[in-house]
Amino acid sequence: MNLRTIRTRLRGAAALALLPLLALTACGSGDTGGAVPVGAQGSPAPTDDPVAAVREVDSVAALLPADVRKAGTLRVGSSIGFPPGAYYPNGTDKAPAGQDIDLADAVAKVLGVKLERQDASFETILPALGSGKYDFGTGNFGVTSERLKTIDFVTYINDGQGFAVKQGNTALKSKITDLTQLCGLTIGTGAGTTFEATLTAQKGVCAKAGRKPYDVKVYSENAATLTALQQGRIDVIMSTINGLRYQASQPASQTTFLGEFHRLDVGFAFKKGSPLTKAFQAAVNELIKDGAYARILTKWGTAASAIDTSRINPAEHR
C-alpha cells in the first residue's frame, strides 16, 4: 500500500468518525434563505444569550392553571439530537443547546416557571404526553392532520420536510418536488417522524407510474442515518429543512442539500385538551413582540423560518 493510499484511507476514516457529531432528526420546513448556520454537534454553541434578558410577564403567567403556578415547574420531554434545534455541544453530561432549548427556556421565563427537562427519544414523546409523563414536548414536532387528532400544538416556527444526498451523488441532482423522483432508491429517515409517515403513505406512487418502488429504512439514531448514507447503504436522507441545510454546511458531513419538499408548522406539543396551550401561545407572542424571539432565531441561523404570530392547532399546510 503506497503512502497516498494510506493518507486517503486515514482521511476517510476521520470523516466517518465525525459523523455522529453532525447528526440530525425529526420533522419540519421553510428555507433558511441562505442564513449561515452556527455551531456544530460536539463543538461550542454560540455564546450570546438572548434568553437572559427575558422576564416574567404577569398577565401571561396568569393564564396558567393555578396548580401549575403554585408548583412553579413544568416537565418537558425533549428530543435532543441535532443542531440547530437541540443538541449537546459539550457532551451528554453537560447542558443541551439549540433553538428549541432557548425558546422553551424563554417561554418558561415569561410564564414564571422552571423547566424540568427530561431527555427522550423522538418517537416516545407524543405517546407519553397522553399518559401525563410530560406536561409538554419539544423535538421539532411538525403539525399534521394525523397528529392533531391526539395532540395539541402551539406553534413557534415554520420548518418542514427536505432531502439530502451524499456529495457527488448522480442519481439525484436537483430539488425533490415529486416522490416519483425517488423510485428505485433507498431513503433513510427517523422513526416516528412525519418523514416516515409521508414516505409510507405515498409508497404506491412508483407502482402507479410503472416504476420500481423506493425502499425506506428507518433509524432511531440520527448518526446511524448519516453513516448509512456515507457508506452507500441508503441513497438519500429525508429530514428537516433547517437540519439538513445545517448538516450540509459542515464539511465533514459530505452531504448536499436538495431543498424544501413540504412546509410544516412546528410547535410545542401537548396532550389533547391541555390547559397550558393558551398560556404558551401568549408567551410565544410576547417573545415575538419584545424581540427576544427574533434574537433567538438569529443566534441559531433560522431567522427565515420565523412566524409572525403563534397559533394553536393550525391546519396542516397543503
CSV table of C-alpha atoms in Angstrom, one decimal:
chain,number,residue,atom,x,y,z
A,1,MET,CA,0.0,0.0,0.0
A,2,ASN,CA,1.6,3.3,-1.0
A,3,LEU,CA,1.7,6.5,1.1
A,4,ARG,CA,-1.1,8.2,-1.0
A,5,THR,CA,-3.4,5.3,-0.4
A,6,ILE,CA,-2.7,5.3,3.3
A,7,ARG,CA,-3.4,9.0,3.6
A,8,THR,CA,-6.7,8.7,1.6
A,9,ARG,CA,-7.9,5.9,3.9
A,10,LEU,CA,-7.0,7.9,7.0
A,11,ARG,CA,-8.9,11.0,5.7
A,12,GLY,CA,-11.9,8.8,5.0
A,13,ALA,CA,-11.8,7.2,8.5
A,14,ALA,CA,-11.5,10.7,10.1
A,15,ALA,CA,-14.6,11.9,8.2
A,16,LEU,CA,-16.6,8.9,9.3
A,17,ALA,CA,-15.5,9.4,12.9
A,18,LEU,CA,-17.1,12.9,12.7
A,19,LEU,CA,-20.4,11.6,11.5
A,20,PRO,CA,-22.0,11.1,14.9
A,21,LEU,CA,-21.2,14.8,15.7
A,22,LEU,CA,-23.1,16.0,12.7
A,23,ALA,CA,-26.3,14.0,13.0
A,24,LEU,CA,-29.9,15.4,12.9
A,25,THR,CA,-33.6,14.4,13.3
A,26,ALA,CA,-37.4,15.0,13.5
A,27,CYS,CA,-39.7,16.9,11.3
A,28,GLY,CA,-40.1,20.2,9.9
A,29,SER,CA,-39.8,23.3,6.8
A,30,GLY,CA,-39.0,26.6,5.5
A,31,ASP,CA,-35.9,27.6,3.6
A,32,THR,CA,-33.4,29.5,5.8
A,33,GLY,CA,-32.8,31.8,2.9
A,34,GLY,CA,-29.0,31.4,2.9
A,35,ALA,CA,-28.6,32.1,6.6
A,36,VAL,CA,-25.3,30.7,7.8
A,37,PRO,CA,-25.9,28.1,10.5
A,38,VAL,CA,-23.8,28.3,13.6
A,39,GLY,CA,-22.1,25.7,15.9
A,40,ALA,CA,-21.9,22.0,15.3
A,41,GLN,CA,-22.7,18.9,17.2
A,42,GLY,CA,-19.8,18.4,19.5
A,43,SER,CA,-18.4,21.9,19.1
A,44,PRO,CA,-19.1,25.1,21.1
A,45,ALA,CA,-22.5,26.7,20.9
A,46,PRO,CA,-22.9,30.5,20.2
A,47,THR,CA,-22.0,32.5,23.3
A,48,ASP,CA,-24.7,35.2,23.1
A,49,ASP,CA,-27.7,34.6,25.4
A,50,PRO,CA,-30.9,36.3,24.3
A,51,VAL,CA,-32.8,34.4,26.9
A,52,ALA,CA,-31.0,36.1,29.8
A,53,ALA,CA,-33.0,39.4,29.4
A,54,VAL,CA,-36.4,37.7,29.3
A,55,ARG,CA,-38.6,38.5,32.3
A,56,GLU,CA,-41.9,37.2,33.7
A,57,VAL,CA,-45.0,38.9,32.3
A,58,ASP,CA,-47.7,38.8,34.9
A,59,SER,CA,-50.6,39.0,32.5
A,60,VAL,CA,-49.3,36.0,30.6
A,61,ALA,CA,-48.4,34.0,33.6
A,62,ALA,CA,-51.9,34.5,34.9
A,63,LEU,CA,-53.1,32.3,32.1
A,64,LEU,CA,-51.5,29.2,33.7
A,65,PRO,CA,-53.7,26.9,35.8
A,66,ALA,CA,-53.5,27.8,39.5
A,67,ASP,CA,-51.9,24.4,40.4
A,68,VAL,CA,-49.2,24.9,37.8
A,69,ARG,CA,-48.4,28.4,39.1
A,70,LYS,CA,-48.3,27.1,42.7
A,71,ALA,CA,-45.9,24.2,41.7
A,72,GLY,CA,-43.7,26.5,39.7
A,73,THR,CA,-42.4,23.8,37.4
A,74,LEU,CA,-43.3,22.1,34.2
A,75,ARG,CA,-42.0,18.7,32.9
A,76,VAL,CA,-40.8,18.8,29.3
A,77,GLY,CA,-39.9,15.8,27.3
A,78,SER,CA,-37.1,16.9,25.0
A,79,SER,CA,-35.7,15.1,21.9
A,80,ILE,CA,-32.0,16.2,21.8
A,81,GLY,CA,-30.3,15.2,18.6
A,82,PHE,CA,-29.2,17.8,16.1
A,83,PRO,CA,-28.2,21.4,15.6
A,84,PRO,CA,-29.6,24.0,15.2
A,85,GLY,CA,-32.7,22.7,17.0
A,86,ALA,CA,-31.3,20.9,20.1
A,87,TYR,CA,-28.0,19.1,20.7
A,88,TYR,CA,-25.2,18.6,23.1
A,89,PRO,CA,-22.3,20.9,22.2
A,90,ASN,CA,-20.2,19.7,25.2
A,91,GLY,CA,-21.2,16.1,25.7
A,92,THR,CA,-24.3,14.5,27.1
A,93,ASP,CA,-23.2,15.2,30.7
A,94,LYS,CA,-23.5,18.9,30.0
A,95,ALA,CA,-26.5,21.1,29.3
A,96,PRO,CA,-28.1,20.9,25.8
A,97,ALA,CA,-28.2,23.9,23.5
A,98,GLY,CA,-30.1,25.0,20.4
A,99,GLN,CA,-33.1,26.9,19.1
A,100,ASP,CA,-35.7,24.7,20.8
A,101,ILE,CA,-33.9,24.8,24.1
A,102,ASP,CA,-33.7,28.6,24.0
A,103,LEU,CA,-37.3,29.1,23.0
A,104,ALA,CA,-38.6,26.7,25.7
A,105,ASP,CA,-36.5,28.4,28.3
A,106,ALA,CA,-37.7,31.8,27.2
A,107,VAL,CA,-41.3,30.8,27.3
A,108,ALA,CA,-40.8,29.4,30.8
A,109,LYS,CA,-39.3,32.7,32.0
A,110,VAL,CA,-42.3,34.7,30.6
A,111,LEU,CA,-44.6,32.3,32.5
A,112,GLY,CA,-42.5,32.5,35.7
A,113,VAL,CA,-41.9,28.7,35.9
A,114,LYS,CA,-38.9,26.4,35.9
A,115,LEU,CA,-38.5,23.6,33.4
A,116,GLU,CA,-37.7,20.0,34.4
A,117,ARG,CA,-36.2,18.8,31.2
A,118,GLN,CA,-36.2,15.0,30.5
A,119,ASP,CA,-34.3,13.7,27.5
A,120,ALA,CA,-36.4,11.2,25.5
A,121,SER,CA,-36.2,9.6,22.1
A,122,PHE,CA,-38.3,11.4,19.5
A,123,GLU,CA,-40.8,8.7,18.8
A,124,THR,CA,-41.7,8.2,22.5
A,125,ILE,CA,-42.6,11.8,23.4
A,126,LEU,CA,-46.0,12.3,21.8
A,127,PRO,CA,-47.4,9.0,23.2
A,128,ALA,CA,-46.1,9.9,26.7
A,129,LEU,CA,-48.0,13.2,26.7
A,130,GLY,CA,-51.3,11.4,26.9
A,131,SER,CA,-50.1,9.4,29.9
A,132,GLY,CA,-49.1,12.6,31.8
A,133,LYS,CA,-45.4,11.7,31.9
A,134,TYR,CA,-44.6,15.2,30.5
A,135,ASP,CA,-46.5,18.5,30.5
A,136,PHE,CA,-45.3,19.3,27.0
A,137,GLY,CA,-42.8,18.1,24.5
A,138,THR,CA,-40.2,19.6,22.2
A,139,GLY,CA,-38.4,18.0,19.2
A,140,ASN,CA,-39.2,20.0,16.1
A,141,PHE,CA,-42.7,18.4,16.0
A,142,GLY,CA,-44.5,19.2,12.8
A,143,VAL,CA,-48.2,19.9,12.9
A,144,THR,CA,-50.0,17.3,10.8
A,145,SER,CA,-53.7,16.4,10.4
A,146,GLU,CA,-53.0,13.0,11.9
A,147,ARG,CA,-51.2,14.3,14.9
A,148,LEU,CA,-53.9,16.9,15.6
A,149,LYS,CA,-56.3,14.0,16.3
A,150,THR,CA,-54.5,13.3,19.6
A,151,ILE,CA,-52.1,16.2,20.2
A,152,ASP,CA,-52.5,20.0,20.7
A,153,PHE,CA,-49.8,22.3,19.3
A,154,VAL,CA,-48.7,25.8,20.0
A,155,THR,CA,-46.6,26.9,17.0
A,156,TYR,CA,-43.2,28.6,17.3
A,157,ILE,CA,-41.5,28.2,13.9
A,158,ASN,CA,-42.2,27.2,10.3
A,159,ASP,CA,-40.0,24.4,9.2
A,160,GLY,CA,-40.6,21.3,7.1
A,161,GLN,CA,-39.5,18.3,5.0
A,162,GLY,CA,-36.5,18.1,2.8
A,163,PHE,CA,-33.9,15.8,1.3
A,164,ALA,CA,-30.1,15.5,1.2
A,165,VAL,CA,-27.7,13.2,-0.6
A,166,LYS,CA,-24.0,12.4,-0.4
A,167,GLN,CA,-21.8,14.8,-2.2
A,168,GLY,CA,-21.2,13.6,-5.7
A,169,ASN,CA,-24.5,11.6,-5.9
A,170,THR,CA,-25.5,11.2,-9.5
A,171,ALA,CA,-29.0,9.6,-9.0
A,172,LEU,CA,-30.4,12.8,-7.6
A,173,LYS,CA,-29.0,16.1,-8.8
A,174,SER,CA,-31.9,18.5,-8.2
A,175,LYS,CA,-34.6,19.5,-5.8
A,176,ILE,CA,-37.2,16.8,-5.0
A,177,THR,CA,-40.6,18.0,-6.0
A,178,ASP,CA,-42.3,14.7,-6.6
A,179,LEU,CA,-41.7,11.4,-4.7
A,180,THR,CA,-41.5,9.5,-8.1
A,181,GLN,CA,-38.1,11.0,-8.3
A,182,LEU,CA,-37.1,8.6,-5.5
A,183,CYS,CA,-38.4,5.4,-7.3
A,184,GLY,CA,-35.8,2.6,-7.2
A,185,LEU,CA,-33.8,4.4,-4.4
A,186,THR,CA,-33.4,3.7,-0.7
A,187,ILE,CA,-34.4,6.5,1.6
A,188,GLY,CA,-33.2,6.8,5.2
A,189,THR,CA,-35.3,8.7,7.8
A,190,GLY,CA,-36.1,8.9,11.5
A,191,ALA,CA,-38.5,6.6,13.4
A,192,GLY,CA,-41.9,8.1,14.3
A,193,THR,CA,-41.4,11.2,12.1
A,194,THR,CA,-43.6,12.9,9.6
A,195,PHE,CA,-41.0,11.8,7.0
A,196,GLU,CA,-41.6,8.2,7.8
A,197,ALA,CA,-45.3,8.8,7.6
A,198,THR,CA,-45.1,10.6,4.3
A,199,LEU,CA,-42.9,8.0,2.7
A,200,THR,CA,-45.1,5.2,3.9
A,201,ALA,CA,-48.4,6.8,2.8
A,202,GLN,CA,-47.1,7.6,-0.7
A,203,LYS,CA,-45.2,4.3,-1.3
A,204,GLY,CA,-47.6,3.4,-4.1
A,205,VAL,CA,-46.7,6.3,-6.3
A,206,CYS,CA,-44.0,4.4,-8.1
A,207,ALA,CA,-46.2,1.4,-9.0
A,208,LYS,CA,-48.7,3.8,-10.4
A,209,ALA,CA,-46.0,5.4,-12.5
A,210,GLY,CA,-44.9,1.9,-13.7
A,211,ARG,CA,-41.6,2.2,-11.9
A,212,LYS,CA,-39.7,0.2,-9.2
A,213,PRO,CA,-40.8,1.3,-5.7
A,214,TYR,CA,-38.5,3.1,-3.3
A,215,ASP,CA,-37.4,1.4,-0.1
A,216,VAL,CA,-37.5,3.1,3.3
A,217,LYS,CA,-35.0,2.4,6.1
A,218,VAL,CA,-35.9,3.8,9.5
A,219,TYR,CA,-33.3,4.7,12.1
A,220,SER,CA,-33.7,5.6,15.8
A,221,GLU,CA,-30.2,7.1,16.0
A,222,ASN,CA,-29.6,10.0,13.6
A,223,ALA,CA,-25.8,9.4,13.4
A,224,ALA,CA,-26.7,5.9,12.0
A,225,THR,CA,-28.7,7.6,9.2
A,226,LEU,CA,-25.8,9.7,8.1
A,227,THR,CA,-23.3,6.9,8.4
A,228,ALA,CA,-25.6,4.7,6.2
A,229,LEU,CA,-25.6,7.5,3.6
A,230,GLN,CA,-21.9,7.8,3.6
A,231,GLN,CA,-21.4,4.1,3.4
A,232,GLY,CA,-23.8,3.7,0.5
A,233,ARG,CA,-26.5,1.7,2.3
A,234,ILE,CA,-29.0,4.4,1.6
A,235,ASP,CA,-29.2,6.9,-1.3
A,236,VAL,CA,-30.9,9.9,0.3
A,237,ILE,CA,-31.9,11.2,3.7
A,238,MET,CA,-35.4,12.8,4.4
A,239,SER,CA,-35.4,15.1,7.4
A,240,THR,CA,-35.9,18.7,8.5
A,241,ILE,CA,-35.1,21.6,6.1
A,242,ASN,CA,-33.1,23.6,8.7
A,243,GLY,CA,-31.3,20.5,10.0
A,244,LEU,CA,-30.3,19.2,6.5
A,245,ARG,CA,-29.2,22.7,5.5
A,246,TYR,CA,-27.2,22.9,8.7
A,247,GLN,CA,-25.7,19.5,8.1
A,248,ALA,CA,-24.6,20.3,4.5
A,249,SER,CA,-22.8,23.4,5.8
A,250,GLN,CA,-20.5,21.1,7.8
A,251,PRO,CA,-17.7,19.9,5.5
A,252,ALA,CA,-17.2,16.6,7.4
A,253,SER,CA,-20.8,15.5,6.7
A,254,GLN,CA,-20.1,15.5,2.9
A,255,THR,CA,-23.8,16.0,2.1
A,256,THR,CA,-25.7,18.1,-0.4
A,257,PHE,CA,-29.0,19.7,0.5
A,258,LEU,CA,-31.7,19.1,-2.1
A,259,GLY,CA,-34.2,21.7,-0.9
A,260,GLU,CA,-37.6,22.0,0.6
A,261,PHE,CA,-40.3,19.4,-0.2
A,262,HIS,CA,-43.2,20.2,2.1
A,263,ARG,CA,-43.6,23.0,4.7
A,264,LEU,CA,-45.0,22.3,8.2
A,265,ASP,CA,-45.7,24.5,11.2
A,266,VAL,CA,-43.7,23.3,14.2
A,267,GLY,CA,-44.8,23.6,17.7
A,268,PHE,CA,-44.7,22.7,21.4
A,269,ALA,CA,-46.7,19.5,21.8
A,270,PHE,CA,-49.4,18.9,24.5
A,271,LYS,CA,-51.9,16.2,25.3
A,272,LYS,CA,-55.3,16.9,23.7
A,273,GLY,CA,-57.3,19.4,25.7
A,274,SER,CA,-54.3,20.6,27.7
A,275,PRO,CA,-55.0,23.8,29.8
A,276,LEU,CA,-51.5,25.0,29.1
A,277,THR,CA,-51.9,26.0,25.4
A,278,LYS,CA,-53.3,29.5,25.8
A,279,ALA,CA,-50.5,30.5,28.2
A,280,PHE,CA,-47.8,29.1,25.9
A,281,GLN,CA,-49.3,30.8,22.9
A,282,ALA,CA,-49.4,34.1,24.7
A,283,ALA,CA,-45.8,33.6,25.9
A,284,VAL,CA,-44.5,33.0,22.4
A,285,ASN,CA,-46.4,36.0,21.1
A,286,GLU,CA,-44.9,38.1,23.9
A,287,LEU,CA,-41.4,37.0,22.8
A,288,ILE,CA,-42.2,37.9,19.2
A,289,LYS,CA,-43.4,41.3,20.3
A,290,ASP,CA,-40.5,42.2,22.5
A,291,GLY,CA,-37.8,41.0,20.0
A,292,ALA,CA,-36.4,38.1,22.1
A,293,TYR,CA,-37.8,35.6,19.6
A,294,ALA,CA,-36.0,37.2,16.6
A,295,ARG,CA,-32.8,37.3,18.6
A,296,ILE,CA,-33.0,33.6,19.4
A,297,LEU,CA,-33.6,32.6,15.8
A,298,THR,CA,-30.8,34.9,14.6
A,299,LYS,CA,-28.5,33.3,17.1
A,300,TRP,CA,-29.2,29.8,15.5
A,301,GLY,CA,-29.3,30.9,11.9
A,302,THR,CA,-33.1,30.1,11.4
A,303,ALA,CA,-34.5,33.6,11.2
A,304,ALA,CA,-36.0,33.0,7.7
A,305,SER,CA,-38.3,30.3,9.4
A,306,ALA,CA,-39.8,32.8,11.8
A,307,ILE,CA,-43.5,33.1,12.3
A,308,ASP,CA,-45.5,36.4,12.7
A,309,THR,CA,-47.8,35.0,15.4
A,310,SER,CA,-48.2,31.8,17.4
A,311,ARG,CA,-51.3,29.7,16.7
A,312,ILE,CA,-53.0,26.8,18.5
A,313,ASN,CA,-53.7,23.8,16.3
A,314,PRO,CA,-53.4,25.3,12.8
A,315,ALA,CA,-54.4,23.1,9.9
A,316,GLU,CA,-51.6,21.2,8.2
A,317,HIS,CA,-50.0,23.0,5.2
A,318,ARG,CA,-51.2,21.6,1.9
